[in-house]
PDB file of C-alpha atoms in Angstrom:
ATOM      1  CA  MET E 148       0.000   0.000   0.000  1.00  0.00           C
ATOM      2  CA  LYS E 149       2.848   2.372   0.825  1.00  0.00           C
ATOM      3  CA  PHE E 150       4.291   1.602  -2.622  1.00  0.00           C
ATOM      4  CA  TYR E 151       1.157   2.887  -4.379  1.00  0.00           C
ATOM      5  CA  ARG E 152       0.943   5.932  -2.113  1.00  0.00           C
ATOM      6  CA  LYS E 153       4.520   6.809  -2.992  1.00  0.00           C
ATOM      7  CA  TYR E 154       3.872   6.762  -6.738  1.00  0.00           C
ATOM      8  CA  LEU E 155       0.539   8.529  -6.347  1.00  0.00           C
ATOM      9  CA  ALA E 156       2.351  11.299  -4.477  1.00  0.00           C
ATOM     10  CA  ILE E 157       4.959  11.490  -7.251  1.00  0.00           C
ATOM     11  CA  PHE E 158       2.244  11.620  -9.892  1.00  0.00           C
ATOM     12  CA  ILE E 159       0.338  14.415  -8.115  1.00  0.00           C
ATOM     13  CA  SER E 160       3.556  16.339  -7.514  1.00  0.00           C
ATOM     14  CA  ALA E 161       4.434  16.093 -11.212  1.00  0.00           C
ATOM     15  CA  ILE E 162       1.021  17.449 -12.204  1.00  0.00           C
ATOM     16  CA  LEU E 163       1.291  20.333  -9.755  1.00  0.00           C
ATOM     17  CA  ALA E 164       4.819  21.097 -10.968  1.00  0.00           C
ATOM     18  CA  GLY E 165       3.579  21.109 -14.574  1.00  0.00           C
ATOM     19  CA  LEU E 166       0.692  23.447 -13.741  1.00  0.00           C
ATOM     20  CA  THR E 167       3.022  25.762 -11.848  1.00  0.00           C
ATOM     21  CA  ILE E 168       5.452  25.942 -14.776  1.00  0.00           C
ATOM     22  CA  HIS E 169       2.559  26.551 -17.205  1.00  0.00           C
ATOM     23  CA  LEU E 170       1.235  29.383 -15.043  1.00  0.00           C
ATOM     24  CA  LEU E 171       4.712  30.868 -14.642  1.00  0.00           C
ATOM     25  CA  LEU E 172       5.317  30.832 -18.407  1.00  0.00           C
ATOM     26  CA  PHE E 173       1.932  32.452 -18.975  1.00  0.00           C
ATOM     27  CA  TYR E 174       2.677  35.379 -16.665  1.00  0.00           C
ATOM     28  CA  ILE E 175       6.187  35.759 -18.075  1.00  0.00           C
ATOM     29  CA  ASN E 176       4.585  36.370 -21.483  1.00  0.00           C
ATOM     30  CA  LEU E 177       1.647  38.492 -20.294  1.00  0.00           C
ATOM     31  CA  SER E 178       1.943  42.012 -21.772  1.00  0.00           C
ATOM     32  CA  VAL E 179       4.798  40.955 -24.079  1.00  0.00           C
ATOM     33  CA  PRO E 180       3.845  41.389 -27.782  1.00  0.00           C
ATOM     34  CA  ILE E 181       3.901  38.171 -29.799  1.00  0.00           C
ATOM     35  CA  SER E 182       5.371  38.432 -33.300  1.00  0.00           C
ATOM     36  CA  SER E 183       2.542  36.413 -34.887  1.00  0.00           C
ATOM     37  CA  GLN E 184       0.067  39.123 -33.811  1.00  0.00           C
ATOM     38  CA  LYS E 185       2.100  42.070 -35.084  1.00  0.00           C
ATOM     39  CA  ASN E 186      -0.006  42.595 -38.211  1.00  0.00           C
ATOM     40  CA  PHE E 187      -3.267  42.664 -36.269  1.00  0.00           C
ATOM     41  CA  HIS E 188      -1.852  45.291 -33.935  1.00  0.00           C
ATOM     42  CA  GLY E 189      -0.655  47.336 -36.901  1.00  0.00           C
ATOM     43  CA  TRP E 190      -4.105  47.189 -38.459  1.00  0.00           C
ATOM     44  CA  TYR E 191      -5.737  48.445 -35.267  1.00  0.00           C
ATOM     45  CA  GLN E 192      -3.309  51.356 -35.128  1.00  0.00           C
ATOM     46  CA  VAL E 193      -4.187  52.476 -38.674  1.00  0.00           C
ATOM     47  CA  LYS E 194      -7.911  52.278 -37.972  1.00  0.00           C
ATOM     48  CA  ASN E 195      -7.599  53.929 -34.543  1.00  0.00           C
ATOM     49  CA  THR E 196      -5.679  56.850 -36.024  1.00  0.00           C
ATOM     50  CA  TYR E 197      -8.409  57.628 -38.527  1.00  0.00           C
ATOM     51  CA  ALA E 198     -11.353  56.948 -36.181  1.00  0.00           C
ATOM     52  CA  SER E 199      -9.931  59.238 -33.484  1.00  0.00           C
ATOM     53  CA  SER E 200      -9.349  62.063 -35.995  1.00  0.00           C
ATOM     54  CA  ILE E 201     -13.009  62.277 -37.089  1.00  0.00           C
ATOM     55  CA  LYS E 202     -15.023  64.922 -35.246  1.00  0.00           C
ATOM     56  CA  GLN E 203     -18.349  64.533 -37.080  1.00  0.00           C
ATOM     57  CA  PRO E 204     -20.733  61.544 -37.242  1.00  0.00           C
ATOM     58  CA  LYS E 205     -19.124  58.611 -39.033  1.00  0.00           C
ATOM     59  CA  LEU E 206     -19.861  55.196 -40.490  1.00  0.00           C
ATOM     60  CA  ILE E 207     -17.970  52.228 -39.022  1.00  0.00           C
ATOM     61  CA  PHE E 208     -17.829  48.649 -40.289  1.00  0.00           C
ATOM     62  CA  ILE E 209     -17.053  46.164 -37.505  1.00  0.00           C
ATOM     63  CA  SER E 210     -16.225  42.539 -38.333  1.00  0.00           C
ATOM     64  CA  GLY E 211     -13.385  40.213 -39.164  1.00  0.00           C
ATOM     65  CA  SER E 212     -11.387  40.143 -42.362  1.00  0.00           C
ATOM     66  CA  ASN E 213     -14.391  39.807 -44.679  1.00  0.00           C
ATOM     67  CA  SER E 214     -14.758  43.593 -44.339  1.00  0.00           C
ATOM     68  CA  LEU E 215     -11.013  44.182 -44.300  1.00  0.00           C
ATOM     69  CA  PHE E 216     -10.700  42.651 -47.787  1.00  0.00           C
ATOM     70  CA  GLY E 217     -14.241  43.008 -49.082  1.00  0.00           C
ATOM     71  CA  VAL E 218     -15.388  46.560 -48.360  1.00  0.00           C
ATOM     72  CA  ASP E 219     -13.970  49.678 -49.997  1.00  0.00           C
ATOM     73  CA  THR E 220     -14.773  52.181 -47.237  1.00  0.00           C
ATOM     74  CA  GLU E 221     -12.658  54.834 -48.942  1.00  0.00           C
ATOM     75  CA  ARG E 222     -15.078  54.714 -51.874  1.00  0.00           C
ATOM     76  CA  ILE E 223     -18.142  54.550 -49.612  1.00  0.00           C
ATOM     77  CA  GLU E 224     -16.918  57.668 -47.838  1.00  0.00           C
ATOM     78  CA  ARG E 225     -16.433  59.445 -51.127  1.00  0.00           C
ATOM     79  CA  GLU E 226     -19.832  58.511 -52.604  1.00  0.00           C
ATOM     80  CA  LEU E 227     -21.982  58.868 -49.480  1.00  0.00           C
ATOM     81  CA  HIS E 228     -20.150  61.925 -48.116  1.00  0.00           C
ATOM     82  CA  ILE E 229     -19.678  60.500 -44.626  1.00  0.00           C
ATOM     83  CA  PRO E 230     -16.331  59.598 -42.962  1.00  0.00           C
ATOM     84  CA  THR E 231     -16.089  55.799 -43.006  1.00  0.00           C
ATOM     85  CA  VAL E 232     -13.759  53.493 -41.073  1.00  0.00           C
ATOM     86  CA  ASN E 233     -13.103  49.838 -41.853  1.00  0.00           C
ATOM     87  CA  TYR E 234     -12.706  48.029 -38.519  1.00  0.00           C
ATOM     88  CA  GLY E 235     -12.467  44.640 -40.181  1.00  0.00           C
ATOM     89  CA  VAL E 236      -9.536  42.824 -38.545  1.00  0.00           C
ATOM     90  CA  ALA E 237      -9.848  39.044 -38.090  1.00  0.00           C
ATOM     91  CA  ALA E 238     -12.814  36.797 -37.336  1.00  0.00           C
ATOM     92  CA  SER E 239     -10.903  35.285 -34.421  1.00  0.00           C
ATOM     93  CA  LEU E 240     -10.685  38.802 -32.899  1.00  0.00           C
ATOM     94  CA  ASN E 241     -14.295  39.855 -33.491  1.00  0.00           C
ATOM     95  CA  LEU E 242     -15.062  39.734 -29.779  1.00  0.00           C
ATOM     96  CA  TYR E 243     -12.132  42.004 -28.968  1.00  0.00           C
ATOM     97  CA  THR E 244     -12.825  44.361 -31.903  1.00  0.00           C
ATOM     98  CA  ILE E 245     -16.422  44.944 -30.812  1.00  0.00           C
ATOM     99  CA  HIS E 246     -15.245  46.045 -27.374  1.00  0.00           C
ATOM    100  CA  HIS E 247     -12.219  47.911 -28.684  1.00  0.00           C
ATOM    101  CA  VAL E 248     -14.206  50.130 -31.058  1.00  0.00           C
ATOM    102  CA  ARG E 249     -16.473  51.444 -28.298  1.00  0.00           C
ATOM    103  CA  GLN E 250     -13.908  54.062 -27.294  1.00  0.00           C
ATOM    104  CA  TYR E 251     -14.124  55.601 -30.781  1.00  0.00           C
ATOM    105  CA  LEU E 252     -17.918  55.669 -31.044  1.00  0.00           C
ATOM    106  CA  LYS E 253     -19.865  58.898 -30.563  1.00  0.00           C
ATOM    107  CA  LYS E 254     -23.475  59.994 -30.667  1.00  0.00           C
ATOM    108  CA  GLY E 255     -24.717  60.118 -34.253  1.00  0.00           C
ATOM    109  CA  ASP E 256     -22.364  57.400 -35.537  1.00  0.00           C
ATOM    110  CA  ILE E 257     -23.654  54.493 -37.625  1.00  0.00           C
ATOM    111  CA  VAL E 258     -22.286  50.979 -37.105  1.00  0.00           C
ATOM    112  CA  ILE E 259     -22.538  48.170 -39.675  1.00  0.00           C
ATOM    113  CA  LEU E 260     -22.025  44.617 -38.357  1.00  0.00           C
ATOM    114  CA  PRO E 261     -21.247  42.130 -41.173  1.00  0.00           C
ATOM    115  CA  LEU E 262     -19.924  39.615 -38.636  1.00  0.00           C
ATOM    116  CA  GLU E 263     -18.512  36.331 -39.897  1.00  0.00           C
ATOM    117  CA  TYR E 264     -20.740  33.323 -39.301  1.00  0.00           C
ATOM    118  CA  ARG E 265     -18.286  31.825 -36.827  1.00  0.00           C
ATOM    119  CA  PHE E 266     -18.911  34.726 -34.425  1.00  0.00           C
ATOM    120  CA  TYR E 267     -22.419  33.421 -33.815  1.00  0.00           C
ATOM    121  CA  GLU E 268     -20.875  30.198 -32.457  1.00  0.00           C
ATOM    122  CA  LEU E 269     -18.875  32.104 -29.829  1.00  0.00           C
ATOM    123  CA  SER E 270     -18.002  30.240 -26.622  1.00  0.00           C
ATOM    124  CA  HIS E 271     -16.232  31.689 -23.590  1.00  0.00           C
ATOM    125  CA  THR E 272     -14.931  28.249 -22.698  1.00  0.00           C
ATOM    126  CA  SER E 273     -13.014  27.793 -25.951  1.00  0.00           C
ATOM    127  CA  PHE E 274     -11.113  30.882 -27.066  1.00  0.00           C
ATOM    128  CA  GLU E 275      -9.454  30.887 -30.480  1.00  0.00           C
ATOM    129  CA  SER E 276      -5.653  30.858 -30.628  1.00  0.00           C
ATOM    130  CA  ASN E 277      -5.286  34.269 -32.305  1.00  0.00           C
ATOM    131  CA  TYR E 278      -7.578  35.838 -29.729  1.00  0.00           C
ATOM    132  CA  VAL E 279      -5.649  34.363 -26.808  1.00  0.00           C
ATOM    133  CA  GLN E 280      -2.269  35.380 -28.221  1.00  0.00           C
ATOM    134  CA  TYR E 281      -3.420  38.901 -29.066  1.00  0.00           C
ATOM    135  CA  ILE E 282      -4.918  39.521 -25.635  1.00  0.00           C
ATOM    136  CA  LEU E 283      -1.856  37.994 -23.976  1.00  0.00           C
ATOM    137  CA  GLY E 284       0.556  40.304 -25.755  1.00  0.00           C
ATOM    138  CA  TYR E 285      -1.366  43.455 -26.642  1.00  0.00           C
ATOM    139  CA  ALA E 286      -4.465  43.737 -24.440  1.00  0.00           C
ATOM    140  CA  PRO E 287      -3.732  42.213 -21.008  1.00  0.00           C
ATOM    141  CA  ASP E 288      -6.373  44.465 -19.438  1.00  0.00           C
ATOM    142  CA  VAL E 289      -9.000  42.287 -21.152  1.00  0.00           C
ATOM    143  CA  PHE E 290      -7.571  39.223 -19.406  1.00  0.00           C
ATOM    144  CA  HIS E 291      -7.462  40.970 -16.011  1.00  0.00           C
ATOM    145  CA  ALA E 292     -11.137  41.941 -16.364  1.00  0.00           C
ATOM    146  CA  MET E 293     -12.267  38.343 -16.968  1.00  0.00           C
ATOM    147  CA  PRO E 294     -14.077  36.369 -14.256  1.00  0.00           C
ATOM    148  CA  LEU E 295     -11.992  33.613 -12.692  1.00  0.00           C
ATOM    149  CA  ASP E 296     -13.537  30.728 -14.666  1.00  0.00           C
ATOM    150  CA  SER E 297     -12.876  32.543 -17.970  1.00  0.00           C
ATOM    151  CA  LYS E 298      -9.303  33.287 -16.893  1.00  0.00           C
ATOM    152  CA  ILE E 299      -8.690  29.601 -16.208  1.00  0.00           C
ATOM    153  CA  SER E 300     -10.159  28.646 -19.589  1.00  0.00           C
ATOM    154  CA  PHE E 301      -8.105  31.375 -21.265  1.00  0.00           C
ATOM    155  CA  ILE E 302      -4.810  30.235 -19.715  1.00  0.00           C
ATOM    156  CA  THR E 303      -5.393  26.601 -20.630  1.00  0.00           C
ATOM    157  CA  GLN E 304      -5.952  27.458 -24.312  1.00  0.00           C
ATOM    158  CA  LEU E 305      -2.215  28.063 -24.680  1.00  0.00           C
ATOM    159  CA  THR E 306      -0.124  24.889 -24.814  1.00  0.00           C
ATOM    160  CA  PRO E 307       3.223  24.640 -22.985  1.00  0.00           C
ATOM    161  CA  ARG E 308       4.878  24.489 -26.407  1.00  0.00           C
ATOM    162  CA  GLU E 309       3.291  27.806 -27.458  1.00  0.00           C
ATOM    163  CA  LEU E 310       4.338  29.448 -24.203  1.00  0.00           C
ATOM    164  CA  LEU E 311       7.888  28.125 -24.490  1.00  0.00           C
ATOM    165  CA  LYS E 312       8.063  29.384 -28.080  1.00  0.00           C
ATOM    166  CA  ALA E 313       6.842  32.827 -27.013  1.00  0.00           C
ATOM    167  CA  THR E 314       9.404  32.899 -24.205  1.00  0.00           C
ATOM    168  CA  TYR E 315      12.193  31.876 -26.588  1.00  0.00           C
ATOM    169  CA  GLN E 316      11.185  34.628 -29.014  1.00  0.00           C
ATOM    170  CA  GLN E 317      11.485  37.161 -26.217  1.00  0.00           C
ATOM    171  CA  LEU E 318      15.148  36.217 -25.956  1.00  0.00           C
ATOM    172  CA  TYR E 319      15.736  35.716 -29.682  1.00  0.00           C
ATOM    173  CA  PRO E 320      13.214  37.777 -31.697  1.00  0.00           C
ATOM    174  CA  PRO E 321      12.527  36.229 -35.140  1.00  0.00           C
ATOM    175  CA  LYS E 322      13.479  38.148 -38.249  1.00  0.00           C
ATOM    176  CA  ALA E 323      10.624  39.902 -40.015  1.00  0.00           C
ATOM    177  CA  PRO E 324       9.675  38.187 -43.317  1.00  0.00           C
ATOM    178  CA  GLU E 325      11.067  39.882 -46.403  1.00  0.00           C
ATOM    179  CA  LYS E 326       7.629  39.895 -48.033  1.00  0.00           C
ATOM    180  CA  ASP E 327       4.512  40.083 -45.900  1.00  0.00           C
ATOM    181  CA  GLY E 328       1.334  40.563 -47.897  1.00  0.00           C
ATOM    182  CA  TYR E 329      -0.657  41.281 -44.736  1.00  0.00           C
ATOM    183  CA  ASP E 330       1.583  44.087 -43.498  1.00  0.00           C
ATOM    184  CA  SER E 331      -0.245  47.186 -42.250  1.00  0.00           C
ATOM    185  CA  LYS E 332       1.529  49.247 -44.930  1.00  0.00           C
ATOM    186  CA  TYR E 333      -1.016  47.801 -47.390  1.00  0.00           C
ATOM    187  CA  LEU E 334      -3.937  49.415 -45.550  1.00  0.00           C
ATOM    188  CA  ASN E 335      -5.223  52.766 -46.748  1.00  0.00           C
ATOM    189  CA  SER E 336      -6.060  55.447 -44.189  1.00  0.00           C
ATOM    190  CA  ASN E 337      -9.665  54.200 -43.902  1.00  0.00           C
ATOM    191  CA  GLY E 338      -8.418  50.748 -42.889  1.00  0.00           C
ATOM    192  CA  ASP E 339      -9.106  48.845 -46.148  1.00  0.00           C
ATOM    193  CA  MET E 340      -6.690  46.145 -47.313  1.00  0.00           C
ATOM    194  CA  THR E 341      -5.352  47.108 -50.742  1.00  0.00           C
ATOM    195  CA  ASN E 342      -3.127  44.109 -51.437  1.00  0.00           C
ATOM    196  CA  ASN E 343      -5.765  41.693 -52.770  1.00  0.00           C
ATOM    197  CA  HIS E 344      -4.848  41.925 -56.448  1.00  0.00           C
ATOM    198  CA  ILE E 345      -6.475  39.456 -58.835  1.00  0.00           C
ATOM    199  CA  GLU E 346      -3.151  38.329 -60.318  1.00  0.00           C
ATOM    200  CA  GLU E 347      -1.974  37.139 -56.900  1.00  0.00           C
ATOM    201  CA  MET E 348      -5.108  35.303 -55.814  1.00  0.00           C
ATOM    202  CA  THR E 349      -5.425  31.610 -54.981  1.00  0.00           C
ATOM    203  CA  PRO E 350      -6.821  29.612 -57.956  1.00  0.00           C
ATOM    204  CA  ALA E 351     -10.601  29.290 -57.871  1.00  0.00           C
ATOM    205  CA  ASP E 352     -10.519  25.470 -57.966  1.00  0.00           C
ATOM    206  CA  THR E 353      -8.232  25.422 -54.937  1.00  0.00           C
ATOM    207  CA  LEU E 354     -10.631  27.638 -53.026  1.00  0.00           C
ATOM    208  CA  ARG E 355     -13.620  25.495 -53.993  1.00  0.00           C
ATOM    209  CA  ASN E 356     -11.849  22.420 -52.643  1.00  0.00           C
ATOM    210  CA  LYS E 357     -11.431  24.155 -49.282  1.00  0.00           C
ATOM    211  CA  ILE E 358     -15.138  24.813 -48.756  1.00  0.00           C
ATOM    212  CA  SER E 359     -16.304  23.315 -45.441  1.00  0.00           C
ATOM    213  CA  PRO E 360     -19.106  20.729 -45.435  1.00  0.00           C
ATOM    214  CA  THR E 361     -21.267  23.101 -43.380  1.00  0.00           C
ATOM    215  CA  VAL E 362     -21.229  26.818 -42.584  1.00  0.00           C
ATOM    216  CA  PHE E 363     -21.904  26.341 -38.889  1.00  0.00           C
ATOM    217  CA  LYS E 364     -19.966  23.742 -36.907  1.00  0.00           C
ATOM    218  CA  SER E 365     -22.324  24.079 -33.934  1.00  0.00           C
ATOM    219  CA  PRO E 366     -25.878  25.413 -33.681  1.00  0.00           C
ATOM    220  CA  PRO E 367     -25.973  29.217 -33.608  1.00  0.00           C
ATOM    221  CA  LEU E 368     -26.904  31.482 -31.908  1.00  0.00           C
ATOM    222  CA  THR E 369     -24.940  30.529 -28.775  1.00  0.00           C
ATOM    223  CA  THR E 370     -25.767  32.089 -25.431  1.00  0.00           C
ATOM    224  CA  ASP E 371     -22.311  33.672 -25.265  1.00  0.00           C
ATOM    225  CA  ALA E 372     -22.705  35.258 -28.707  1.00  0.00           C
ATOM    226  CA  GLN E 373     -26.118  36.631 -27.774  1.00  0.00           C
ATOM    227  CA  GLN E 374     -24.835  38.093 -24.523  1.00  0.00           C
ATOM    228  CA  GLU E 375     -21.894  39.831 -26.190  1.00  0.00           C
ATOM    229  CA  LEU E 376     -24.066  41.274 -28.936  1.00  0.00           C
ATOM    230  CA  GLU E 377     -26.730  42.369 -26.463  1.00  0.00           C
ATOM    231  CA  LYS E 378     -24.141  44.261 -24.401  1.00  0.00           C
ATOM    232  CA  PHE E 379     -22.858  46.035 -27.497  1.00  0.00           C
ATOM    233  CA  LEU E 380     -26.336  46.858 -28.829  1.00  0.00           C
ATOM    234  CA  MET E 381     -27.450  48.197 -25.459  1.00  0.00           C
ATOM    235  CA  TYR E 382     -24.360  50.403 -25.322  1.00  0.00           C
ATOM    236  CA  CYS E 383     -25.050  51.795 -28.789  1.00  0.00           C
ATOM    237  CA  GLN E 384     -28.758  52.292 -28.234  1.00  0.00           C
ATOM    238  CA  GLY E 385     -28.044  54.073 -24.948  1.00  0.00           C
ATOM    239  CA  ASN E 386     -25.550  56.429 -26.569  1.00  0.00           C
ATOM    240  CA  GLY E 387     -27.365  57.522 -29.718  1.00  0.00           C
ATOM    241  CA  ILE E 388     -25.459  55.196 -32.064  1.00  0.00           C
ATOM    242  CA  LYS E 389     -27.413  53.537 -34.874  1.00  0.00           C
ATOM    243  CA  VAL E 390     -26.617  49.881 -35.600  1.00  0.00           C
ATOM    244  CA  TYR E 391     -27.396  47.871 -38.719  1.00  0.00           C
ATOM    245  CA  ALA E 392     -26.604  44.184 -39.064  1.00  0.00           C
ATOM    246  CA  ALA E 393     -25.302  42.914 -42.392  1.00  0.00           C
ATOM    247  CA  TRP E 394     -24.197  39.660 -43.970  1.00  0.00           C
ATOM    248  CA  PRO E 395     -20.537  38.823 -44.610  1.00  0.00           C
ATOM    249  CA  ASN E 396     -19.325  38.167 -48.135  1.00  0.00           C
ATOM    250  CA  TYR E 397     -18.807  34.415 -48.354  1.00  0.00           C
ATOM    251  CA  LEU E 398     -17.765  31.644 -50.727  1.00  0.00           C
ATOM    252  CA  TRP E 399     -20.298  28.817 -50.822  1.00  0.00           C
ATOM    253  CA  LYS E 400     -20.972  25.829 -53.044  1.00  0.00           C
ATOM    254  CA  GLU E 401     -24.648  26.690 -53.644  1.00  0.00           C
ATOM    255  CA  LYS E 402     -26.793  29.783 -54.102  1.00  0.00           C
ATOM    256  CA  GLU E 403     -28.308  29.392 -50.645  1.00  0.00           C
ATOM    257  CA  PHE E 404     -27.912  27.495 -47.364  1.00  0.00           C
ATOM    258  CA  THR E 405     -29.908  24.420 -46.400  1.00  0.00           C
ATOM    259  CA  GLY E 406     -30.594  22.334 -43.293  1.00  0.00           C
ATOM    260  CA  LYS E 407     -28.984  23.483 -40.063  1.00  0.00           C
ATOM    261  CA  ASP E 408     -27.107  26.239 -41.903  1.00  0.00           C
ATOM    262  CA  LEU E 409     -30.404  27.792 -42.952  1.00  0.00           C
ATOM    263  CA  ASP E 410     -31.665  27.315 -39.387  1.00  0.00           C
ATOM    264  CA  GLY E 411     -28.642  29.317 -38.291  1.00  0.00           C
ATOM    265  CA  ILE E 412     -29.585  32.171 -40.616  1.00  0.00           C
ATOM    266  CA  HIS E 413     -33.112  32.173 -39.221  1.00  0.00           C
ATOM    267  CA  ALA E 414     -31.764  32.247 -35.642  1.00  0.00           C
ATOM    268  CA  ILE E 415     -29.577  35.260 -36.475  1.00  0.00           C
ATOM    269  CA  GLU E 416     -32.481  37.055 -38.172  1.00  0.00           C
ATOM    270  CA  LYS E 417     -34.742  36.360 -35.185  1.00  0.00           C
ATOM    271  CA  PHE E 418     -32.163  37.716 -32.746  1.00  0.00           C
ATOM    272  CA  TYR E 419     -31.715  41.021 -34.577  1.00  0.00           C
ATOM    273  CA  HIS E 420     -35.460  41.406 -35.099  1.00  0.00           C
ATOM    274  CA  GLU E 421     -36.069  40.949 -31.364  1.00  0.00           C
ATOM    275  CA  HIS E 422     -33.480  43.650 -30.631  1.00  0.00           C
ATOM    276  CA  ASP E 423     -34.882  46.150 -33.170  1.00  0.00           C
ATOM    277  CA  VAL E 424     -31.808  45.961 -35.395  1.00  0.00           C
ATOM    278  CA  GLU E 425     -32.435  46.085 -39.127  1.00  0.00           C
ATOM    279  CA  ILE E 426     -30.477  43.674 -41.329  1.00  0.00           C
ATOM    280  CA  LEU E 427     -29.241  45.158 -44.596  1.00  0.00           C
ATOM    281  CA  GLY E 428     -29.953  42.989 -47.627  1.00  0.00           C
ATOM    282  CA  ASN E 429     -30.166  39.203 -47.840  1.00  0.00           C
ATOM    283  CA  TYR E 430     -27.487  36.642 -47.020  1.00  0.00           C
ATOM    284  CA  THR E 431     -27.856  35.069 -50.471  1.00  0.00           C
ATOM    285  CA  ASP E 432     -26.806  38.359 -52.095  1.00  0.00           C
ATOM    286  CA  CYS E 433     -23.425  38.037 -50.371  1.00  0.00           C
ATOM    287  CA  LEU E 434     -22.584  34.532 -51.627  1.00  0.00           C
ATOM    288  CA  TYR E 435     -20.063  35.003 -54.429  1.00  0.00           C
ATOM    289  CA  ASP E 436     -18.280  32.738 -56.912  1.00  0.00           C
ATOM    290  CA  ALA E 437     -14.749  31.518 -56.219  1.00  0.00           C
ATOM    291  CA  GLU E 438     -13.382  33.767 -58.963  1.00  0.00           C
ATOM    292  CA  MET E 439     -14.266  36.750 -56.768  1.00  0.00           C
ATOM    293  CA  PHE E 440     -12.083  35.641 -53.858  1.00  0.00           C
ATOM    294  CA  TYR E 441      -8.450  36.296 -53.054  1.00  0.00           C
ATOM    295  CA  ASP E 442      -7.143  33.562 -50.723  1.00  0.00           C
ATOM    296  CA  THR E 443      -9.909  32.376 -48.339  1.00  0.00           C
ATOM    297  CA  GLU E 444     -13.684  31.995 -48.300  1.00  0.00           C
ATOM    298  CA  TYR E 445     -13.975  35.442 -46.671  1.00  0.00           C
ATOM    299  CA  HIS E 446     -11.325  37.457 -48.575  1.00  0.00           C
ATOM    300  CA  LEU E 447     -12.602  39.045 -51.772  1.00  0.00           C
ATOM    301  CA  ASN E 448     -10.159  40.111 -54.483  1.00  0.00           C
ATOM    302  CA  GLU E 449     -10.263  43.583 -56.075  1.00  0.00           C
ATOM    303  CA  GLU E 450     -13.082  42.713 -58.479  1.00  0.00           C
ATOM    304  CA  GLY E 451     -15.088  41.011 -55.746  1.00  0.00           C
ATOM    305  CA  LYS E 452     -14.603  44.008 -53.463  1.00  0.00           C
ATOM    306  CA  ARG E 453     -15.808  46.370 -56.202  1.00  0.00           C
ATOM    307  CA  ILE E 454     -18.999  44.346 -56.734  1.00  0.00           C
ATOM    308  CA  HIS E 455     -19.693  43.928 -53.013  1.00  0.00           C
ATOM    309  CA  THR E 456     -19.072  47.627 -52.346  1.00  0.00           C
ATOM    310  CA  ASP E 457     -21.504  48.528 -55.158  1.00  0.00           C
ATOM    311  CA  TYR E 458     -24.091  46.386 -53.370  1.00  0.00           C
ATOM    312  CA  LEU E 459     -23.457  48.013 -49.986  1.00  0.00           C
ATOM    313  CA  ILE E 460     -23.562  51.533 -51.391  1.00  0.00           C
ATOM    314  CA  GLU E 461     -27.016  50.939 -52.864  1.00  0.00           C
ATOM    315  CA  LEU E 462     -28.256  49.584 -49.527  1.00  0.00           C
ATOM    316  CA  LEU E 463     -26.719  52.430 -47.533  1.00  0.00           C
ATOM    317  CA  LYS E 464     -28.048  55.191 -49.793  1.00  0.00           C
ATOM    318  CA  GLU E 465     -31.506  54.427 -48.398  1.00  0.00           C
ATOM    319  CA  LYS E 466     -30.293  54.769 -44.809  1.00  0.00           C
ATOM    320  CA  ILE E 467     -27.863  57.685 -44.945  1.00  0.00           C
ATOM    321  CA  ARG E 468     -29.386  60.972 -45.996  1.00  0.00           C
TER     322      ARG E 468
END
């Protein structure tokens, strides 16, 4: 019996030692920028600079990279005569972006939310890697504000290998790539990505082969997604900020969704209707052919962006007088 107790004690001690090392590595890297998130941070800086410079009511697109690549806000600003900011960053950072943009919103502003479909599957118990790494390095205040259970979940999303790699890169920073197509230098002042040229895009057949079997991996709308959206909508409605929902541009194998994917659309529509938020257009209008995309199912190329921006301008003309 003593033999088993001895090895049980060793086993428990090893687990505790591992957890202690994991926690130590986490706090060593907290507030230290991670090189893999450098582009995201650069994008925010470009968008923040323009948003903070605008003194009159403005139009702001908030989403992941479907807006970053797919909406020409510079042209929208020019044609609708209203300052327009593209706060499209990355779908994995949607939750952070929604909170981040609040500080730049003012009474009279108009917000457009063409959130990627994955946002509606949001779960506070399973944070995405990019989100965790960005908050760890660039927005530690978000981590500190989390309730204890979310903090524990957040910390455990990073593997020991990822933490060791981040620690190593503190000591030996990696060289910047010679050519980085996602560098913030390719953003215009409005925050649009301008490096999605047709001649550099991924072949259409390759993109078609990457289409997922379903749009939604789990049934939307999750409770966590609803709560986050409700908080944002309440903030806007309480501060004189108009919000419109919109559909993301998306590559799909058919002209419409079916089955549980269509159920997901109906759940999203029901949510916005119940919260008095108008949805601009129809989701089917935003399903484009593979030839219109740059390198993923959410990144339009120049031609795709032109067509999608035409569509948005016509919708917005009815709302912005």
